[in-house]
Amino acid sequence: MGIEKDKLFDVIRQKLPKNVLFTEEIADVLDVSYDASYRRIKGRTALTFKEAVKLASHYKISLNELYDLPSDNSLL
């Protein structure tokens, strides 16, 4: 997932209030531990497509943005 993962996390960061701890927020949404969330954010553990879709859906992010697809080819 590489670049798209980084883009996804960047977009999520922009949507969150400054007082929210990013790693904890991702852990809550994915229902994983803080450590597992940290590993996904840092790229030590791959973010699965299913997890990316779950995050995109939760934060109402179009996967088209991440893959630079026209909106008429909607993914989510």
Short mmCIF file of C-alpha atoms in Angstrom, two decimals:
data_model
loop_
_atom_site.label_atom_id
_atom_site.label_comp_id
_atom_site.label_asym_id
_atom_site.label_seq_id
_atom_site.Cartn_x
_atom_site.Cartn_y
_atom_site.Cartn_z
CA MET A 1 0.00 0.00 0.00
CA GLY A 2 3.00 2.35 0.51
CA ILE A 3 2.30 5.83 -0.87
CA GLU A 4 -1.46 5.39 -0.56
CA LYS A 5 -1.09 4.48 3.12
CA ASP A 6 0.87 7.66 3.73
CA LYS A 7 -1.73 9.70 1.85
CA LEU A 8 -4.54 8.05 3.80
CA PHE A 9 -2.92 8.80 7.14
CA ASP A 10 -2.17 12.39 6.06
CA VAL A 11 -5.82 12.98 5.13
CA ILE A 12 -7.00 11.46 8.42
CA ARG A 13 -4.58 13.66 10.38
CA GLN A 14 -6.04 16.74 8.68
CA LYS A 15 -9.56 15.71 9.70
CA LEU A 16 -8.74 15.18 13.39
CA PRO A 17 -8.76 17.90 16.04
CA LYS A 18 -5.29 18.81 17.32
CA ASN A 19 -6.02 17.40 20.78
CA VAL A 20 -6.71 13.86 19.50
CA LEU A 21 -3.84 11.38 19.75
CA PHE A 22 -3.48 9.99 16.23
CA THR A 23 -2.15 6.55 17.17
CA GLU A 24 -4.93 6.00 19.71
CA GLU A 25 -7.56 7.14 17.22
CA ILE A 26 -6.36 4.69 14.57
CA ALA A 27 -6.20 1.91 17.19
CA ASP A 28 -9.82 2.61 18.19
CA VAL A 29 -11.14 2.61 14.63
CA LEU A 30 -9.27 -0.55 13.62
CA ASP A 31 -9.93 -2.22 16.99
CA VAL A 32 -6.25 -3.02 17.47
CA SER A 33 -3.76 -2.26 20.23
CA TYR A 34 -1.89 1.02 20.46
CA ASP A 35 1.30 -0.84 19.51
CA ALA A 36 -0.33 -2.47 16.46
CA SER A 37 -1.64 0.92 15.38
CA TYR A 38 1.82 2.48 15.75
CA ARG A 39 3.39 -0.30 13.64
CA ARG A 40 0.86 0.31 10.85
CA ILE A 41 1.40 4.06 10.91
CA LYS A 42 5.20 3.65 10.80
CA GLY A 43 5.01 0.96 8.11
CA ARG A 44 6.50 -1.81 10.23
CA THR A 45 3.31 -3.81 9.72
CA ALA A 46 1.45 -3.58 6.43
CA LEU A 47 -1.93 -1.89 6.47
CA THR A 48 -4.30 -4.33 4.81
CA PHE A 49 -6.70 -3.23 2.11
CA LYS A 50 -9.57 -4.14 4.43
CA GLU A 51 -8.13 -1.86 7.13
CA ALA A 52 -7.62 0.94 4.61
CA VAL A 53 -11.24 0.62 3.50
CA LYS A 54 -12.39 0.63 7.14
CA LEU A 55 -10.43 3.83 7.83
CA ALA A 56 -11.57 5.49 4.60
CA SER A 57 -15.19 4.61 5.34
CA HIS A 58 -14.98 5.80 8.96
CA TYR A 59 -13.48 9.16 7.98
CA LYS A 60 -15.52 9.48 4.77
CA ILE A 61 -12.47 9.54 2.52
CA SER A 62 -12.79 8.57 -1.11
CA LEU A 63 -10.28 5.94 -2.14
CA ASN A 64 -10.34 7.65 -5.55
CA GLU A 65 -8.34 10.49 -3.96
CA LEU A 66 -5.69 8.08 -2.77
CA TYR A 67 -5.36 6.34 -6.13
CA ASP A 68 -5.85 9.50 -8.24
CA LEU A 69 -8.86 8.03 -10.05
CA PRO A 70 -11.63 10.05 -11.67
CA SER A 71 -14.72 10.28 -9.49
CA ASP A 72 -16.85 8.42 -12.05
CA ASN A 73 -14.80 5.29 -11.25
CA SER A 74 -15.75 5.42 -7.58
CA LEU A 75 -14.15 2.93 -5.19
CA LEU A 76 -15.72 4.17 -1.98
#
